[in-house]
Structures are given as C-alpha cells and as structure tokens.
Coordinates of C-alpha atoms and ligand atoms in Angstrom, one line a residue:
X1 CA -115.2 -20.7 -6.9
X2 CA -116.3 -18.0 -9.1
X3 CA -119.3 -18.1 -11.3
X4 CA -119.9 -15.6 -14.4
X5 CA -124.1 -15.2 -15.3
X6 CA -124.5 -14.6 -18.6
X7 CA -127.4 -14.5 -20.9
X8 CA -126.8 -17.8 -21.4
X9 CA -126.8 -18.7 -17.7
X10 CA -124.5 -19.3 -14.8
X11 CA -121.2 -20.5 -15.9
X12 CA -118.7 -21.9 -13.7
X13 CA -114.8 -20.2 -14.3
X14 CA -112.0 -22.2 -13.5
X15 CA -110.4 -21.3 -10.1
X16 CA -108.4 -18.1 -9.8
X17 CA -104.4 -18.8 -10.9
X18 CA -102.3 -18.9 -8.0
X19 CA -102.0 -15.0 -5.8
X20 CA -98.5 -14.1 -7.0
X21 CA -95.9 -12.6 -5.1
X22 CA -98.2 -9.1 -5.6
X23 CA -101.3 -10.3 -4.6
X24 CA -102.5 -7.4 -2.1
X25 CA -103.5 -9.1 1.7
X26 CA -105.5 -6.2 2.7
X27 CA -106.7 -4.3 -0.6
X28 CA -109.6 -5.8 -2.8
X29 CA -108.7 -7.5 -6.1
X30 CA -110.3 -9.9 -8.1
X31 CA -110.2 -13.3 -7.9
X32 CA -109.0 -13.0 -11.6
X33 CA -109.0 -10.5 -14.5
X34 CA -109.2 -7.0 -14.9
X35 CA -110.9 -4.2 -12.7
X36 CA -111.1 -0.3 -12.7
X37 CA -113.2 2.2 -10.4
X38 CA -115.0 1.2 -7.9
X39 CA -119.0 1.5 -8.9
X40 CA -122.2 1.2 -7.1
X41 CA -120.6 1.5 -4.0
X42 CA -124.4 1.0 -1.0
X43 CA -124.3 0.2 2.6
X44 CA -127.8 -1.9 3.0
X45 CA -128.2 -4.0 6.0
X46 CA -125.4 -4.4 7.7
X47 CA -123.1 -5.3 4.3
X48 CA -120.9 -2.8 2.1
X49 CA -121.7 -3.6 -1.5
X50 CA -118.6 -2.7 -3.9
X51 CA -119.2 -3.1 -7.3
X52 CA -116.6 -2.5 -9.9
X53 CA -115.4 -2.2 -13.2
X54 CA -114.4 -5.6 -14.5
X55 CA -113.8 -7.6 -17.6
X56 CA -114.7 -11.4 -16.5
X57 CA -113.1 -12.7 -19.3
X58 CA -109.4 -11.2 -19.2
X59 CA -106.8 -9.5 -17.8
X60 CA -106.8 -6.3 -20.1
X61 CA -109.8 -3.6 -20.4
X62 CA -112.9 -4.6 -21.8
X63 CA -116.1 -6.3 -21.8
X64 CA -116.9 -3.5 -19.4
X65 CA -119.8 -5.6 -16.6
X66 CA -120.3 -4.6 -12.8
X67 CA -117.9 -7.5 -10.6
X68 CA -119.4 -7.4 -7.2
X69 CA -117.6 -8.4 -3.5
X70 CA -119.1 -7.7 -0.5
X71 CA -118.1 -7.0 3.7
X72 CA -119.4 -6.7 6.3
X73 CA -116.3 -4.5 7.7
X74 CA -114.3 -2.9 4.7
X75 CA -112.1 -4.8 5.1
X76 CA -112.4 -8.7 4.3
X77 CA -114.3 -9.0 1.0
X78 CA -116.3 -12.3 -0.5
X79 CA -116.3 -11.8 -4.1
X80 CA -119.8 -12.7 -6.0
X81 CA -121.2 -13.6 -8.9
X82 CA -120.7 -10.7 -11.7
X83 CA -124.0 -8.6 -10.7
X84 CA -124.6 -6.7 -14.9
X85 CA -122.7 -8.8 -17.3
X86 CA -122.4 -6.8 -20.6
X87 CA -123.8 -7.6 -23.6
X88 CA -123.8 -7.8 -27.8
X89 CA -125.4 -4.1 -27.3
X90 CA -124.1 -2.2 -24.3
X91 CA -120.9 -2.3 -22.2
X92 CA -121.4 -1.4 -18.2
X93 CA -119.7 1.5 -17.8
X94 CA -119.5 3.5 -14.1
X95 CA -122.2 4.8 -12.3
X96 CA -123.8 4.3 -8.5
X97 CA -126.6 2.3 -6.5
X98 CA -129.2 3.9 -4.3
X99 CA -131.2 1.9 -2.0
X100 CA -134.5 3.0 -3.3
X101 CA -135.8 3.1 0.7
X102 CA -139.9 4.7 -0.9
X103 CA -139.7 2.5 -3.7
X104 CA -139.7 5.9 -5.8
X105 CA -139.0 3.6 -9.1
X106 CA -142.1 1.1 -8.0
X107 CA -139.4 -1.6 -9.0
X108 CA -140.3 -3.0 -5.4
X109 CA -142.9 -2.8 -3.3
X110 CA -143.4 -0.9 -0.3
X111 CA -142.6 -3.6 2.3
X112 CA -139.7 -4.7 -0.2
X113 CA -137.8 -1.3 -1.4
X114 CA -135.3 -2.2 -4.4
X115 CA -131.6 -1.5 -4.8
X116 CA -131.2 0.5 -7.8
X117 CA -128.0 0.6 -9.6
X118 CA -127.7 3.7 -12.2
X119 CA -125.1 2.8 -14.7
X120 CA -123.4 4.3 -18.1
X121 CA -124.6 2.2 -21.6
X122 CA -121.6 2.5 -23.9
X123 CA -123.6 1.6 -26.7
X124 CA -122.1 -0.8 -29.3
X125 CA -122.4 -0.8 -32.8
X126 CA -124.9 -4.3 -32.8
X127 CA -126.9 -1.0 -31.1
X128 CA -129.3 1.4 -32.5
X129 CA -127.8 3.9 -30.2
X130 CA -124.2 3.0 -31.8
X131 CA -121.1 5.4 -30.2
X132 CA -123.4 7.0 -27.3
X133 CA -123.3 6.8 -23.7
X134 CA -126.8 7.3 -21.9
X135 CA -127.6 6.6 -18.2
X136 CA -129.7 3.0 -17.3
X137 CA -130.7 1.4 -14.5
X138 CA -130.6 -1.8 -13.0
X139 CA -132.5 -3.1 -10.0
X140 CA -132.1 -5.9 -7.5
X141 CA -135.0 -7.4 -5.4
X142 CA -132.6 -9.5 -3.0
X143 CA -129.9 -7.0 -1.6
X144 CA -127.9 -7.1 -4.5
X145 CA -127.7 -10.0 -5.4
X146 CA -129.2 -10.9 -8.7
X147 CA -130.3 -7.9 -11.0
X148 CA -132.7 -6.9 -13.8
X149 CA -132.1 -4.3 -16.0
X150 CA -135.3 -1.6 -16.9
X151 CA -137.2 -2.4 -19.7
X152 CA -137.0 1.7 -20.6
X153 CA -133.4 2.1 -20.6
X154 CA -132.2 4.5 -21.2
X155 CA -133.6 7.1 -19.1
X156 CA -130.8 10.0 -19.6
X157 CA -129.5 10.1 -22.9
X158 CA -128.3 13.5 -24.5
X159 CA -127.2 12.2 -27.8
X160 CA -123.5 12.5 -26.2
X161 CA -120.2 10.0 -27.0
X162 CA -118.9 11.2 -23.4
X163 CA -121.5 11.2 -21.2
X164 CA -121.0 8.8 -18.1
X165 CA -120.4 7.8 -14.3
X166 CA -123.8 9.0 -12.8
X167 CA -123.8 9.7 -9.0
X168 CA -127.2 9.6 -7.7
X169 CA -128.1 11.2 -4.1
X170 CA -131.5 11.4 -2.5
X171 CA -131.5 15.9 -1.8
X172 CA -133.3 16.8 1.2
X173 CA -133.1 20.5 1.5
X174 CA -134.4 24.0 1.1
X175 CA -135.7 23.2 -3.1
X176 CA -137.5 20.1 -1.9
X177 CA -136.4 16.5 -1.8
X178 CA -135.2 14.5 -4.7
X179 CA -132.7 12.6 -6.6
X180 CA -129.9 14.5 -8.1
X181 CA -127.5 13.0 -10.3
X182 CA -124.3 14.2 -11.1
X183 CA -122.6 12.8 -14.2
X184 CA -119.8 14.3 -16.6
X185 CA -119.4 15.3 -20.0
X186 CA -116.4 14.0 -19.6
X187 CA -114.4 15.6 -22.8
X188 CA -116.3 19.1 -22.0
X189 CA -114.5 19.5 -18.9
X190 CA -118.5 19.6 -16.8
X191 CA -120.3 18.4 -14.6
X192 CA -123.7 17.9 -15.5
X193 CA -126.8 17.9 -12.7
X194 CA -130.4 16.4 -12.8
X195 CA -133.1 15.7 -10.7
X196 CA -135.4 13.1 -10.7
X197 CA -138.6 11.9 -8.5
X198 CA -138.4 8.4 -9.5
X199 CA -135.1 8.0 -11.2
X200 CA -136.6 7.4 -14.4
X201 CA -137.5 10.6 -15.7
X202 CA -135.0 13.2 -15.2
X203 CA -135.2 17.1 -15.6
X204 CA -131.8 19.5 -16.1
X205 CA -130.8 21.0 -13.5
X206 CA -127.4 22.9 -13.9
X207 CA -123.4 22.6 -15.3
X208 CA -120.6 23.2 -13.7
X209 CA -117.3 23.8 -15.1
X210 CA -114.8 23.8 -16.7
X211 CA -112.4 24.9 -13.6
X212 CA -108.9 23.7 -11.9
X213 CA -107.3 21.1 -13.5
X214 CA -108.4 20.2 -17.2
X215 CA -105.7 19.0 -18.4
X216 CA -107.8 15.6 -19.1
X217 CA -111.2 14.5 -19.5
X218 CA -113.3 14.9 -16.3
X219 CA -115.1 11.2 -14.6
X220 CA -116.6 9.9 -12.1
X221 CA -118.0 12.8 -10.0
X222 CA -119.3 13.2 -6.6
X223 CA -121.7 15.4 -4.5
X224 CA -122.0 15.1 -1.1
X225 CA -122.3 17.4 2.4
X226 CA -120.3 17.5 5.4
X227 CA -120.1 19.1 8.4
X228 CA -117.0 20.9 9.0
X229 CA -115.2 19.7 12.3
X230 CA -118.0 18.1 13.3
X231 CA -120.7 21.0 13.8
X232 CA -123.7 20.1 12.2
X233 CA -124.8 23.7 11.8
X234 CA -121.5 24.4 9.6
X235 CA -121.7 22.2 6.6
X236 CA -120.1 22.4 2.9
X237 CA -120.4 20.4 -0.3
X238 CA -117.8 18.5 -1.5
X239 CA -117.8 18.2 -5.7
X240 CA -115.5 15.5 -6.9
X241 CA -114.4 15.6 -10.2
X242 CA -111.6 12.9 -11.3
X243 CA -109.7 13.5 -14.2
X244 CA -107.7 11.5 -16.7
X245 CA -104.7 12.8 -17.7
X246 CA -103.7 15.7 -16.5
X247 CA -103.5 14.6 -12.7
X248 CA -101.1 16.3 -9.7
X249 CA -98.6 13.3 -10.0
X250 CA -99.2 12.9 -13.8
X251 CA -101.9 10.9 -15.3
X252 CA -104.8 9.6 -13.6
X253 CA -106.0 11.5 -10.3
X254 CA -108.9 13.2 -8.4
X255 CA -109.4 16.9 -7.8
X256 CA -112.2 18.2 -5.3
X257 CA -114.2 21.6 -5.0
X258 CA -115.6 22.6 -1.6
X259 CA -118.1 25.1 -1.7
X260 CA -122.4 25.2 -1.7
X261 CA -125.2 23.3 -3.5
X262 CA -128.9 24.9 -3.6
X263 CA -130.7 21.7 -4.9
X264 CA -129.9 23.4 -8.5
X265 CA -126.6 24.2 -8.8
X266 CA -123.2 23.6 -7.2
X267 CA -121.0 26.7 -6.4
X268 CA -117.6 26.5 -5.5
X269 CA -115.9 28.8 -2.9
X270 CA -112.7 27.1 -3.7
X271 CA -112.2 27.2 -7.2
X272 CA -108.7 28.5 -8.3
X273 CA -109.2 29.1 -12.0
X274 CA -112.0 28.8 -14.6
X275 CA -112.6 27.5 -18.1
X276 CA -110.6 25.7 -20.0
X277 CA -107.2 27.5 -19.6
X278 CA -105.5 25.5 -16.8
X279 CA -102.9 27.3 -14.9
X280 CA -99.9 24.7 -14.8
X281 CA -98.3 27.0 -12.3
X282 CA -101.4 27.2 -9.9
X283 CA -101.6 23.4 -10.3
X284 CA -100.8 22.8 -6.4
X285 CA -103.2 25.4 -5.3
X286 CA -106.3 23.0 -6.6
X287 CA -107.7 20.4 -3.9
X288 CA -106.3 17.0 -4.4
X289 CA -107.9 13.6 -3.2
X290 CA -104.6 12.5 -3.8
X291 CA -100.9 13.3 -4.5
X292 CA -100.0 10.0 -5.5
X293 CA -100.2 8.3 -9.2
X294 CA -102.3 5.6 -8.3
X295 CA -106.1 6.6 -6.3
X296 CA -108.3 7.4 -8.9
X297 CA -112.3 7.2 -9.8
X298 CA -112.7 7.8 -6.1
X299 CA -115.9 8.2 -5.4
X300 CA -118.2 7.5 -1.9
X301 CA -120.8 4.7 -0.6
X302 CA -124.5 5.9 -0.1
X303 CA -126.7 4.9 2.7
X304 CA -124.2 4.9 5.1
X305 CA -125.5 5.0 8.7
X306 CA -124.6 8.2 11.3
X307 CA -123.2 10.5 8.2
X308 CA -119.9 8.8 7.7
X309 CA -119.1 9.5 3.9
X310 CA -116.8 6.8 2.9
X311 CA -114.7 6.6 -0.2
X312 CA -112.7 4.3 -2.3
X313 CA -110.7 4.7 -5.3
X314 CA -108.9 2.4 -8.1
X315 CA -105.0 1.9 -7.1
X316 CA -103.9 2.1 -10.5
X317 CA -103.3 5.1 -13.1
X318 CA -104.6 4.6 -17.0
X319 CA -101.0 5.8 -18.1
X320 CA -99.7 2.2 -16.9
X321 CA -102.5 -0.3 -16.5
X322 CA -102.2 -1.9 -18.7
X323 CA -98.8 -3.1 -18.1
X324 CA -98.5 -3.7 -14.2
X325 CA -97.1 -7.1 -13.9
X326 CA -99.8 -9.2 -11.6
X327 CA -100.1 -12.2 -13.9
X328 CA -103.5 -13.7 -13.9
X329 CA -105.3 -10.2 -11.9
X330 CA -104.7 -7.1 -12.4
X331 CA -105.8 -4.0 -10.5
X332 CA -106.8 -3.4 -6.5
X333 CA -108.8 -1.4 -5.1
X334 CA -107.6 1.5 -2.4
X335 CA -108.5 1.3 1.2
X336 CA -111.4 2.8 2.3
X337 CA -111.5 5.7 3.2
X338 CA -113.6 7.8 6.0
X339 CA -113.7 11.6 4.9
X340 CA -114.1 14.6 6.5
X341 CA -114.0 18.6 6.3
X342 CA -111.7 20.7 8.6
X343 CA -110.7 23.9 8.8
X344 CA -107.2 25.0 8.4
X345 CA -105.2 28.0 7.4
X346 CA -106.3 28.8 4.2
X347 CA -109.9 27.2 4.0
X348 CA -111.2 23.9 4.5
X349 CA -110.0 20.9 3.1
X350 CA -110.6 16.9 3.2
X351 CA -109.1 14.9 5.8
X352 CA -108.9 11.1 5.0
X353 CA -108.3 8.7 6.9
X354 CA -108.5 4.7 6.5
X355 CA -111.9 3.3 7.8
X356 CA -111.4 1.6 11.6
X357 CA -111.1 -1.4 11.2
X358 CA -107.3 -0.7 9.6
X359 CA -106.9 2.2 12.4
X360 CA -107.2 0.5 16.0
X361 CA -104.5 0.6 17.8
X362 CA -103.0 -3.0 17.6
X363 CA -101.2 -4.4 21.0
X364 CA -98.7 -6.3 19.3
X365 CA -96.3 -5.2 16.9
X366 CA -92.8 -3.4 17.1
X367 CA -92.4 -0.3 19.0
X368 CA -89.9 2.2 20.0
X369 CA -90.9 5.5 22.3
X370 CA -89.3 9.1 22.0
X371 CA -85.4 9.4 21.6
X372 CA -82.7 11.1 19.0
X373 CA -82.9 10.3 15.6
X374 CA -79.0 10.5 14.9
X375 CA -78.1 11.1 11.4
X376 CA -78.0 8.0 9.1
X377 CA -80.3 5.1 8.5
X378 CA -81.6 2.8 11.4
X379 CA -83.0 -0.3 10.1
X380 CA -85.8 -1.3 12.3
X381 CA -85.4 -5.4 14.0
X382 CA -89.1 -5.8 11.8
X383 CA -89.8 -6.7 8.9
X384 CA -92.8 -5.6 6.5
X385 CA -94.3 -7.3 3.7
X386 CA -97.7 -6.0 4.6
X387 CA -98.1 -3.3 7.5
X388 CA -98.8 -0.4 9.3
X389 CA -96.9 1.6 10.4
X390 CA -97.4 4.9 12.4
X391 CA -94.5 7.2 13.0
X392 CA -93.9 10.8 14.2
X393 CA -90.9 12.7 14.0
X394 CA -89.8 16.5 15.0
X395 CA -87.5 17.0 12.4
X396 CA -85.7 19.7 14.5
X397 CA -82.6 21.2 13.0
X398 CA -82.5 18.4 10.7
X399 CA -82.3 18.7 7.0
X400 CA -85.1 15.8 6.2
X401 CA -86.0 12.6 8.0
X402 CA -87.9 9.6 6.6
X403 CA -88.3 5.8 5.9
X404 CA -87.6 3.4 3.5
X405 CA -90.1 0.7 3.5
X406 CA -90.3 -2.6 1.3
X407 CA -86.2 -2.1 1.3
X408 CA -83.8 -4.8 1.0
X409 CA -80.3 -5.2 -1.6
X410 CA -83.2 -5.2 -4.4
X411 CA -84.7 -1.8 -3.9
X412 CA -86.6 0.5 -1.5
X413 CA -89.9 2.7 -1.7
X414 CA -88.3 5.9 0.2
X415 CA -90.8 8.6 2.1
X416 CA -88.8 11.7 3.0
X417 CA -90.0 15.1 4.8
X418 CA -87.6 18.0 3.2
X419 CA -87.9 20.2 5.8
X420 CA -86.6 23.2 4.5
X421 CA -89.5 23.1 1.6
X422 CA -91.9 21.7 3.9
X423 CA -92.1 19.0 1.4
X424 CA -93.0 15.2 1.8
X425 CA -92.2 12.9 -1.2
X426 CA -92.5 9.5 -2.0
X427 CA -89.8 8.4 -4.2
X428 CA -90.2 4.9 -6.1
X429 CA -87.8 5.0 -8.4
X430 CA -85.5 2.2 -6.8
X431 CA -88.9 0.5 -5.3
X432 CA -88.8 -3.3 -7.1
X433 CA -90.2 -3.8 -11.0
X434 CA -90.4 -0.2 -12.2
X435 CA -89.1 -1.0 -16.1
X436 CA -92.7 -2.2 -17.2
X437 CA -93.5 1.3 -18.5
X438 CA -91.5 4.7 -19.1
X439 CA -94.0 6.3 -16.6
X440 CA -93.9 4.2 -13.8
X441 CA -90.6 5.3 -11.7
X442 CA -91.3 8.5 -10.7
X443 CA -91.2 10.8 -6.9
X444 CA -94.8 12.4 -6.0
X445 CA -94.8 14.9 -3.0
X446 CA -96.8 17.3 -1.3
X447 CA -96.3 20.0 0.8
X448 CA -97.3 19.7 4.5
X449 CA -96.6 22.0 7.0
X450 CA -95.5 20.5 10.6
X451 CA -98.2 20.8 13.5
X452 CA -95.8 21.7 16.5
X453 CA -93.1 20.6 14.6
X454 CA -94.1 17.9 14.2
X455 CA -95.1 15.7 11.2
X456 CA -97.2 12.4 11.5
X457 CA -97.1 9.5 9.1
X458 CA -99.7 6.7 8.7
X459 CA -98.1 4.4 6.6
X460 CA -100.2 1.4 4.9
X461 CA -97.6 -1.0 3.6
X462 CA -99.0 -3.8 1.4
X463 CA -97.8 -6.4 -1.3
X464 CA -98.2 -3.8 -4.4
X465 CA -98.9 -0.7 -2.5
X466 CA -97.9 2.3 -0.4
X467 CA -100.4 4.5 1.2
X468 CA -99.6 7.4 3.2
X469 CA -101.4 9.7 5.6
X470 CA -99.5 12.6 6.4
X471 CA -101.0 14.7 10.0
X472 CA -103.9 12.6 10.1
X473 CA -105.1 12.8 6.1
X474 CA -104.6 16.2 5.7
X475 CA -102.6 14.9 2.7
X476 CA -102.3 11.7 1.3
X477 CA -99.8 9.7 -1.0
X478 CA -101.1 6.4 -2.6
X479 CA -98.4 4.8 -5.3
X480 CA -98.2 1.2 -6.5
X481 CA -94.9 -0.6 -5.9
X482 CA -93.9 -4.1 -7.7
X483 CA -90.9 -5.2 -4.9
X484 CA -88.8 -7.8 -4.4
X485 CA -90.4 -10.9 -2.4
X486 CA -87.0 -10.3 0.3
X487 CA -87.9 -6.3 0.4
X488 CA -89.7 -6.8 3.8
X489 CA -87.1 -4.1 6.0
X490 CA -88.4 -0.9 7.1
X491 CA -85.7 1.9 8.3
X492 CA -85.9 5.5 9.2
X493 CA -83.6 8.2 8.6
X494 CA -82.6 11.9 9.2
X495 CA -79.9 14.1 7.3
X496 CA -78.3 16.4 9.4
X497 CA -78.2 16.6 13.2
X498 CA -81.4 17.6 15.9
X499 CA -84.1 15.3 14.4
X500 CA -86.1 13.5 17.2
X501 CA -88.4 10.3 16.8
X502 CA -91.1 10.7 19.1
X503 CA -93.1 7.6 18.7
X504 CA -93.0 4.4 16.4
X505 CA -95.0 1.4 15.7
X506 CA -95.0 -0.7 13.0
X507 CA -98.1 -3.8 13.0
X508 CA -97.5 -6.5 10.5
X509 CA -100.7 -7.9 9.0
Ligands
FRU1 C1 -112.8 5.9 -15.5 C2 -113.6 5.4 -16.7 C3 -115.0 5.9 -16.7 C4 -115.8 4.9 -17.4 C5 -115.0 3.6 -17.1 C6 -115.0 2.6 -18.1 O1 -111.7 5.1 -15.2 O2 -113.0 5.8 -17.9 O3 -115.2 7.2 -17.1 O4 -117.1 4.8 -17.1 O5 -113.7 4.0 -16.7 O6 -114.4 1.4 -17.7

C-alpha cells in the first residue's frame, strides 16, 4: 500500500497496477509512476536511504517531489511514503542528505542530530521567486522519515534559471572542516563550490569548468576522495559532472575528472580539453562513468561506514523517457555501485563494481570450466530472465567472441569483444521493443584492452536491463532492453578459430 502526504494530509493511492512483463526483479522502481535520479542518497543506522525523483501522480515528468525506499542491503528496497511532496510554489528538484552528526544546523539537538536533505526549488510562477532555482533544505527528526522544510529557504540562491543538484560533503582537511557543496550551473557548463558551517549560510568558494564533454548542460555533480588501490596515503578526488545531451553513447551520461581538491577549489589532473569547445574527436579520451545510454545522474551515498563510496544512477536516458513502454511505472534505478580508484596504464581511473550482496559467489547455478570455444554459437542448457552471469574468455586467434543474452526467435541483446580493435560493444538493435523512439536501437562500445589475454565479463541480466562489467569495472556498459517474455536463452560465441572459454557461470535470480 502506498501513501502520498500532502498538504492536505496522508492520502491513500490505489494499489500499484500489476508488474508487467518489464518490471525489474533486482533494480529499484516505483511502486507506480515516474522517477529520475537518484537524490538524497545517506547511510544512517544500519539502513540505505534512496530518495528520488518522482511524480506521485503520473507516469510522465512532473510534479517533481523526493519518493523515498529504503534497505537495509542495497539490494531489497521497501518503498515509503513520498518524503517532500511539491507544492503550488516549488517543485523538488535534485540535491543530497547529510546526516547532520554536530547538529551544525541546530534543527536537532545534540543527543538527536537531524537528517538534512539539501534540495533544488524550481520556483513556480504562484512564486515570488518565479523561473529560478535556489538551494533549500529539508530536515527529518526520525531517520528520514517524516520531514520539515526550513522556514528560511532558500539559503543559496544566485538569481539563476539553472542552478541545481547540490552535493553536500562534510571537508576535513588542510583549510579546516566544513560543508562544501557542489552544485552546477547547469547551462554554463560549471561547477560551482561553497562552504558552509551550518548549511544555511553559505560563502563562494570556487568554479570549475567548462572542460571535456559539453556538448549538454552539466547536473548532478559529485566530490568525493579515494584512495588509489587501497593506500590511504595515495588519494585523489573524483569530480562528477553528468551531462545531458551530449553523452559517450548519445544523450544522457556521466563524465568524471580525477585530480586534487584544496578545501577551495577542485583541480583536475585529467582534464583532456577546456572551455566550451568540445573536441568530438577526443571524445573517448574523457573519463566515462558509463558507456552505455542508460546510467545517468549518478551520484554517491554519504555517511557510509569504512570509506566505501557507493553510487547509483537512473537506468534511463532523457532522449527516450518518455516513451519506454512499462505501463503503469516507468523508470529503475541502476545497481549500486561500489567505486574505487586504480592505477593503470595511462593514469587512474574508476573501477565499479556492483555492491556484495549482487557479487558473492552463488553455489548453484549453471557452470562450465575451461575448454575450446569452437567457432559458432553455443546456446547454453540455462535460461535467463533475470541473471548473472560471469564469463571469461581468451579470445586467442579468434576474430571476436561474445554472448547473446535475453535471445530467443524474437530478438537478442548481443555483447561482442572485437578483438582486433580491442573493442567491446553491446548491440541492441535486435534486443525486443526497440520501435518506441528513433533513438533507442543503437550499439555502445568501449575499448578494453585484455589482461593476459584475457577479457572478463560481469554480466547483470534483468527484466529491462543489461549491465556489464568488463575486467572487474574497469569499464562498464548499462543499456535498457524491452524483450520478449520467451527471450530467456543465453549463448556464447567466437568468429574465427583459437578462442578459449576459461570459466562460465551463469546464476538465475
Ligand atoms: C537531471 C535533472 C536535474 C534536475 C532533475 C529534475 O536528470 O534534470 O538537473 O534537478 O532532473 O527532475
């Protein structure tokens, strides 16, 4: 049962429509209606809080309020009661909680710290502030439950139609120790920094950008450090900029810039161009989140225990939301992911990787063990509707190797390693319902060099979605795919003679 609190009170909605042969098993959706990024996402207590994007009153864009779920693993969520409902003067836009641990904001107490939610007004025209977006906040006393929105909101507003999706961190470094936020003027192509003591008063700290891709508006940013390989004496900041067109795939995707933050500014040491004059041919040189057309508005929890810095994004693209065909829902959320810096050839980069509880090794499940991959196509005695499935292959001599997954006389979703490029595509042009929008069939691909010849695929298989991790999320692959109800087989392949398979398993869910 859902319940929608409004101004008016809480309201009961009728139950959610029946799932639908799309209905995600594994991936977060609402129970009904629409959702976009992920927002507000806090660890506190032993529960992950996701709050989202989400129109409680239809299955299109608008009446922008925060939907909340929560787990306690990632990976089952309980949907609650919509946690800021907009209103005649204000729609909810994106922006991030804090757990307020010194009750900087004195909206708790002491004993009884607050959650802090710091959110984007898009100001109506019933408002003075008519056309701008400002930052707010909104507090909850009981772990996120209910919330209250400040009396003095806003607290950041620059007089700006495109100013949104504040990131708020608690800095504890050389400068001193306070919030920073990190928010966008999102048609400016910058990210835009501030500190604060007590998140309500906020001082100008710094700009960064334009730089890489700006072939779109920039959103929903992210600051955060990380060790690289582990050694706490090693770190980098990671600035996370999405962007909207203008993506690696086309359309909606997230680009990231690894380099130094002083408690004032953000520096990149892996910026490929500057200003406004995107290189289209240096496109593949930028850092990707993503090379799919469907993870965007990633951004990361806070208050995480033990450093883990875990991030989620919206498994759809704005160049076709509007249009998937879910029925009654419409939009799911990524897996989670764990991220993490590592060094390669070339710099460091982000490695992701799907949060544990979809990463332990399962004991059942379908198997096979190292042996010739002749050439042709092996359909595998399993099926998958919803799966995992980890392979690796030493393509040899072999011209490319690969699976089809979600196949069957009605389509296939095809994932092929060219090895001559060094080149791993998805191709979803066959994969199921691809007519609802001229941009929808489409092949993404990244390059990924083998690791002792050999390339590694994690392979996240679910009712509207294909995820994939390529040598252990040095690059990942997330696409939407609408298949057939009877597309459950999974086969591999190779073209050309000398592939080997060297391990296999694929875990239905
Ligand atoms: C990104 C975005 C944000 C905005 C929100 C509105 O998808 O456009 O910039 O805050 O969605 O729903």
């Amino acid at each position: 049962m859902t319940f929608l609190t409004t101004a008016a009170g809480a309201m009961e909605l009728p139950a959610a429509p029946a799932s639908g042969q799309f209905r995600p098993k594994f991936h977060y959706t609402a129970g009904r209606n629409w959702l976009n990024d992920p927002n507000g996402l806090v660890y506190l207590n032993g529960t992950y809080h996701l709050f989202y994007q989400h129109n409680p009153f239809g299955t299109d864009w608008g009446n922008m309020s925060w939907g909340h779920a929560t787990s306690s693993d990632l990976r089952t969520w309980e949907e609650q009661p919509v946690a800021i409902p907009c209103d005649a003067q204000e729609a909810i836009f994106s922006g991030s909680a804090v757990f307020d641990a010194h009750n900087t904001t004195g909206f708790g107490t002491a004993d009884a710290p607050p959650l802090v939610a710091i959110y984007t007004s898009a100001y109506s025209d019933a408002s003075p502030l008519a056309g701008r977006q400002a930052q707010s906040l909104a507090y909850s006393l009981d772990e996120g439950r209910t919330w209250t929105k400040y009396q003095g909101n806003p607290v950041l507003d620059r007089a700006s139609a495109d100013f949104r999706d504040p990131k708020v961190f608690w800095y504890d470094g050389g400068a001193g120790s306070y919030w920073v936020m990190v928010a966008v003027e999102a048609v400016q192509r910058q990210v835009v920094l501030y500190k604060s003591a007590d998140l309500k008063s906020w001082e100008y700290l710094s700009t960064f950008g334009p730089a890489n891709a700006t072939g779109g508006v920039w959103e929903c940013p992210d600051l955060f450090e990380l060790p690289v390989d582990g050694d706490p004496e090693d770190t980098r900041w990671v600035l996370v900029v999405n962007i909207n067109p203008g993506g690696i795939a086309g359309g909606s995707a997230g680009q990231y810039f690894v380099g130094g933050f002083d408690g004032v500014s953000f520096r990149s040491g892996s910026t490929v161009t500057e200003g406004l004059q995107e290189d289209s041919t240096r496109m593949r040189e930028y850092g990707w989140l993503d090379w799919g057309r469907d993870y965007y508005a990633a951004v990361s929890f806070s208050n995480v225990p033990d450093g883990r810095r875990i991030m989620i994004g919206w498994m759809n693209n704005w160049d076709y939301a509007a249009s998937t065909p879910t029925g009654g829902w419409r939009s799911a959320m990524s897996l989670p992911r764990d991220v993490s810096l590592t060094r390669v050839q070339g710099g460091v980069k982000l490695r992701q990787e799907p949060v544990d509880a979809f990463r332990t090794a399962a004991p059942d499940g379908f198997r096979l063990g190292p042996q010739p991959l002749p050439p042709g196509f092996l359909e595998l005695p399993a099926t998958a509707a919803a799966a995992r499935i980890d392979v690796e292959f030493e393509p040899g001599a072999a011209r490319s190797v690969g699976l089809a997954v979600r196949a069957g006389d009605a389509g296939r979703t095809v994932i092929s390693y060219d090895v001559a490029t060094g080149t791993l595509a998805l191709d979803r042009r066959q994969s199921g319902l691809v007519d609802f929008h001229p941009a929808f069939p489409s092949i993404e691909s990244v390059a990924v060099p083998l690791q002792d010849g050999r390339l590694r695929l994690s392979i996240h298989v679910d009712r509207c979605s294909v995820e994939v991790f390529a040598q252990d999320g040095l690059a990942t692959i997330t696409d939407l795919v609408f298949p057939a109800d009877a597309s459950t087989a999974v086969a591999i392949f190779a073209e050309g003679e000398g592939a080997r398979l060297t391990a296999l398993a694929v875990v239905g869910r």
